Coordinates of C-alpha atoms in Angstrom, one line a residue:
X11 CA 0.0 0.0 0.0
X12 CA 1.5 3.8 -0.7
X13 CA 2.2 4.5 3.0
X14 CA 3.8 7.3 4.2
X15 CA 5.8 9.0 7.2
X16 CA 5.6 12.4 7.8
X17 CA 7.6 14.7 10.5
X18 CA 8.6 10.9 11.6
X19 CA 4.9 9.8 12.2
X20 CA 4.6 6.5 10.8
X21 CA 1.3 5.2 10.2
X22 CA -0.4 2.3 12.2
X23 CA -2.1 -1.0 10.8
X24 CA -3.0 -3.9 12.7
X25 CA -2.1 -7.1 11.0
X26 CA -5.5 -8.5 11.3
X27 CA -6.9 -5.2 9.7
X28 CA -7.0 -5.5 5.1
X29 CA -5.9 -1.9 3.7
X30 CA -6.2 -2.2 -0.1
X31 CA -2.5 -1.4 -2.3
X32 CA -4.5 1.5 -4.2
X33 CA -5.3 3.2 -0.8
X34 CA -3.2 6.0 0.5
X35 CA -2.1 6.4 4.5
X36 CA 0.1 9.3 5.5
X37 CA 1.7 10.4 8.9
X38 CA -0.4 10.0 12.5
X39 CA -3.0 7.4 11.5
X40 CA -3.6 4.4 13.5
X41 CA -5.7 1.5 11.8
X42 CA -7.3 -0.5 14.0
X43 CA -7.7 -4.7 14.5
X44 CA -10.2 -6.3 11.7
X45 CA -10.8 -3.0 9.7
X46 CA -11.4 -2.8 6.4
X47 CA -9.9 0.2 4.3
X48 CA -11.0 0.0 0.3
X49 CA -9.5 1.1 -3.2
X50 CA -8.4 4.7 -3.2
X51 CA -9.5 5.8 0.2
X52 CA -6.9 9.0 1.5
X53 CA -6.2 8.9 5.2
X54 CA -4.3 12.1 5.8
X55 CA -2.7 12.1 9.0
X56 CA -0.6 15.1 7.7
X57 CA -2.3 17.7 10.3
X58 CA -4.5 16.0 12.9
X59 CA -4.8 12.7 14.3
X60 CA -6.8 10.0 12.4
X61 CA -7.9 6.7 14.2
X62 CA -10.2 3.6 12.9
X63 CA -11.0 1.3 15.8
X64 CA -11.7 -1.9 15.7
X65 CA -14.0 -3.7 12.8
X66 CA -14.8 -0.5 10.8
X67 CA -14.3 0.1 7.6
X68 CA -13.6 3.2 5.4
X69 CA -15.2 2.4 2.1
X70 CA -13.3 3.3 -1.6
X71 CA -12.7 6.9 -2.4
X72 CA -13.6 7.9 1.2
X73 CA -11.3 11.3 2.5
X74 CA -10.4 11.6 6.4
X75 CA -8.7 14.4 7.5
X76 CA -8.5 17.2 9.6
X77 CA -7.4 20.5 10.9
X78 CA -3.9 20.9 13.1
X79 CA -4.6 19.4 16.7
X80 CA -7.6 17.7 15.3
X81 CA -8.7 13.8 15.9
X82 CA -10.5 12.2 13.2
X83 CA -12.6 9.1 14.4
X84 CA -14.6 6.3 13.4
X85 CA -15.2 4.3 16.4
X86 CA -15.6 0.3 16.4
X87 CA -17.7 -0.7 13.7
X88 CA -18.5 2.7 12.4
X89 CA -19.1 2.0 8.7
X90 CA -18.3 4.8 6.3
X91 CA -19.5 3.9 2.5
X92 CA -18.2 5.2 -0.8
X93 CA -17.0 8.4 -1.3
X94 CA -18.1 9.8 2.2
X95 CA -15.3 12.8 3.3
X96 CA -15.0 13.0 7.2
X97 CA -12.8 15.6 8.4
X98 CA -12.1 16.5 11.9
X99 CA -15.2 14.7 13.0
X100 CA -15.8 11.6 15.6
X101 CA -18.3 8.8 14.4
X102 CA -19.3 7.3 17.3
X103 CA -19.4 3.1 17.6
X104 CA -21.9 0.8 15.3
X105 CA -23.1 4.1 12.9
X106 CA -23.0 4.3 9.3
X107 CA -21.9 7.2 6.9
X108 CA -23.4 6.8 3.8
X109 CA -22.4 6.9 0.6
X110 CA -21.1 11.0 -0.6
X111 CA -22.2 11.9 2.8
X112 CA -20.2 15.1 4.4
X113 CA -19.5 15.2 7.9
X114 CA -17.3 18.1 9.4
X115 CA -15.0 19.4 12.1
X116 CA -16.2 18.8 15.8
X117 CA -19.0 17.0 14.8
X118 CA -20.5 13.9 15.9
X119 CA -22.4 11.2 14.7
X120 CA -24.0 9.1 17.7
X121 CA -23.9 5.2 18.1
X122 CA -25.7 3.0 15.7
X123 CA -27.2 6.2 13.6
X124 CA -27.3 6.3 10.3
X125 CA -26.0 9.3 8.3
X126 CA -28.2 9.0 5.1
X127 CA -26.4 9.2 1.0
X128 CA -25.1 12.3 0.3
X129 CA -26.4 14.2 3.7
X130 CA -24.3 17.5 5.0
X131 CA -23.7 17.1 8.6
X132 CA -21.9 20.6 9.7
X133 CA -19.0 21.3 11.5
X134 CA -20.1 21.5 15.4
X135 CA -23.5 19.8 15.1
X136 CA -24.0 17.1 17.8
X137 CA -26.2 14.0 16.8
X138 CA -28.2 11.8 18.7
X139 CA -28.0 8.1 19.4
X140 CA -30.0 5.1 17.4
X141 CA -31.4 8.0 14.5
X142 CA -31.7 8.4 11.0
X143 CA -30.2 11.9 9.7
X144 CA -30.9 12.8 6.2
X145 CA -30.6 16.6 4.2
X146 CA -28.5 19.2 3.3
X147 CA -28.1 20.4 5.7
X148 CA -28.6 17.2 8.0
X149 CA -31.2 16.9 10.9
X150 CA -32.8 14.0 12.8
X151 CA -35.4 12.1 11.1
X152 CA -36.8 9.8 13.1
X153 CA -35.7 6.8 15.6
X154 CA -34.2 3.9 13.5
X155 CA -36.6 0.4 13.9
X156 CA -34.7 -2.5 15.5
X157 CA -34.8 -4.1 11.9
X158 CA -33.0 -1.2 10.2
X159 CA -30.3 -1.1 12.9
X160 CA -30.1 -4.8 13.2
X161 CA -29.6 -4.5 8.9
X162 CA -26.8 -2.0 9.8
X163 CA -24.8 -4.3 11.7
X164 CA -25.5 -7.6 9.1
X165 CA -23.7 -5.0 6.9
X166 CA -20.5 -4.2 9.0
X167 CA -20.0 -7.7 9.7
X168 CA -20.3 -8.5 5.7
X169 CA -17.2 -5.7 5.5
X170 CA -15.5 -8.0 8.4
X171 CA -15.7 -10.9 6.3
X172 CA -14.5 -9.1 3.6
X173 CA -11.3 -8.2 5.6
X174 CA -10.7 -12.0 6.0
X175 CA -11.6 -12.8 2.4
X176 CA -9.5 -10.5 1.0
X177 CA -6.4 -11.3 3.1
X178 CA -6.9 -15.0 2.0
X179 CA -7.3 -14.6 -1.6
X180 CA -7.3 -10.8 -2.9
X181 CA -4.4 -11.2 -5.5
X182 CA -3.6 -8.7 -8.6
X183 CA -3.9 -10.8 -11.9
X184 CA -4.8 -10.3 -15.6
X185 CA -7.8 -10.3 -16.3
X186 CA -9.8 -13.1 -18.8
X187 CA -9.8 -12.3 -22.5
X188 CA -13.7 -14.0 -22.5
X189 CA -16.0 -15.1 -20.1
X190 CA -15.3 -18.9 -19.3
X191 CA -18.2 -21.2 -19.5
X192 CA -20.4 -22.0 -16.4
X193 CA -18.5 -19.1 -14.8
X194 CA -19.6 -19.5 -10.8
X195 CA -21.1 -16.6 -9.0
X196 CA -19.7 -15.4 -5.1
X197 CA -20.8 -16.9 -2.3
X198 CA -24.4 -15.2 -1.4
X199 CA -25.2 -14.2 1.9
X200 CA -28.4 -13.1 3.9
X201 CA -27.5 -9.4 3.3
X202 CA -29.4 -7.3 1.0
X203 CA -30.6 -3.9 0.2
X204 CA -32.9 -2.1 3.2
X205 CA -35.6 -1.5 0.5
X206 CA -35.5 -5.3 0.0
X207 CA -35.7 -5.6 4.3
X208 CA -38.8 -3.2 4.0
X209 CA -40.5 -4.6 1.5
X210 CA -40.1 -8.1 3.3
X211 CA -41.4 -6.8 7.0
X212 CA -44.2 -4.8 4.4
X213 CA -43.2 -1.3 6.0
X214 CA -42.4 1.8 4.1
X215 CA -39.1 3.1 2.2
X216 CA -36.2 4.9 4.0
X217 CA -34.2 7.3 2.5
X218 CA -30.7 5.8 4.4

């Protein structure tokens, strides 16, 4: 992976913890045990502090950073999807960032929320526990169901298995010049969209 010291910071990585060769790590960041960091994701520990804790991951094309004497965190399995930008923020333990979601300096996101695609959180703005948060800019929702936090979790764990999968067998090759016949499929698991959880429990749509 490009990794990089900086003023003599070295970067952290757990050996249990899958950072993908395309993503970039500079200076005073600390990846936790189990995490999962994808393709092209920038952790910039060039000015403040940035730590992953245990089980999270920080999705592909995701930017963390921060301002001087800042500390960047996403606390065990926090779960930050593609493209989200966090910047001197804390996400607190078992919430999601969705996907293009902003969240900014000193703010926080609270346990097992869910920060809805493409939402603005701003820079200060203190959210609550167990909530969906949606808009530009963002503001509490509602309370998330048991179902859509227990889908939240089935999701995190999938990115834990991914961390395992990919240590065992993630390899760089060429790729086929056709498809070969009776070409298998990857193993399924139970995990699917939440519009697919709604319509099964036959409640409305959500906008995480």
């Amino acid at each position: 992976m490009p990794c990089y010291a900086i003023d003599g910071l070295i970067p952290v990585v757990h050996p249990s913890a899958y950072v993908h060769p395309t993503a970039v790590l500079i200076g005073d960041v600390v990846i936790g045990p189990g995490c999962y960091i994808g393709p092209c994701a920038s952790l910039r520990g060039d000015f403040g502090r940035i730590v992953i804790q245990e089980g999270a991951n920080v999705q592909d094309s995701c930017v963390v950073h921060g301002f001087p004497k800042s500390e960047t965190v996403v606390e065990r399995n926090g779960h930050i999807g593609h493209g989200a930008v966090l910047h001197g923020c804390v996400v607190r333990h078992d919430a999601l960032v969705g996907m293009n979601a902003v969240v900014m300096d000193e703010a926080e996101v609270g346990a097992f929320s869910i920060v809805a695609a493409c939402a603005f959180v701003r820079a200060g703005q203190k959210l609550p526990e167990k909530s969906l948060i949606a808009g530009l800019p963002a503001k509490v929702m509602r309370e998330l169901s048991e179902d859509e936090m227990r889908w939240k979790r089935q999701g995190t764990e999938t990115y834990q298995q991914l961390t395992r999968r990919c240590q065992a067998s993630l390899v760089e090759v060429q790729p086929l010049a056709a498809e070969e016949a009776g070409r298998p499929r990857l193993q399924d698991n139970d995990y699917g969209t939440l519009q697919a959880l709604k319509r099964e429990s036959g409640s409305g749509s959500t906008s995480a």
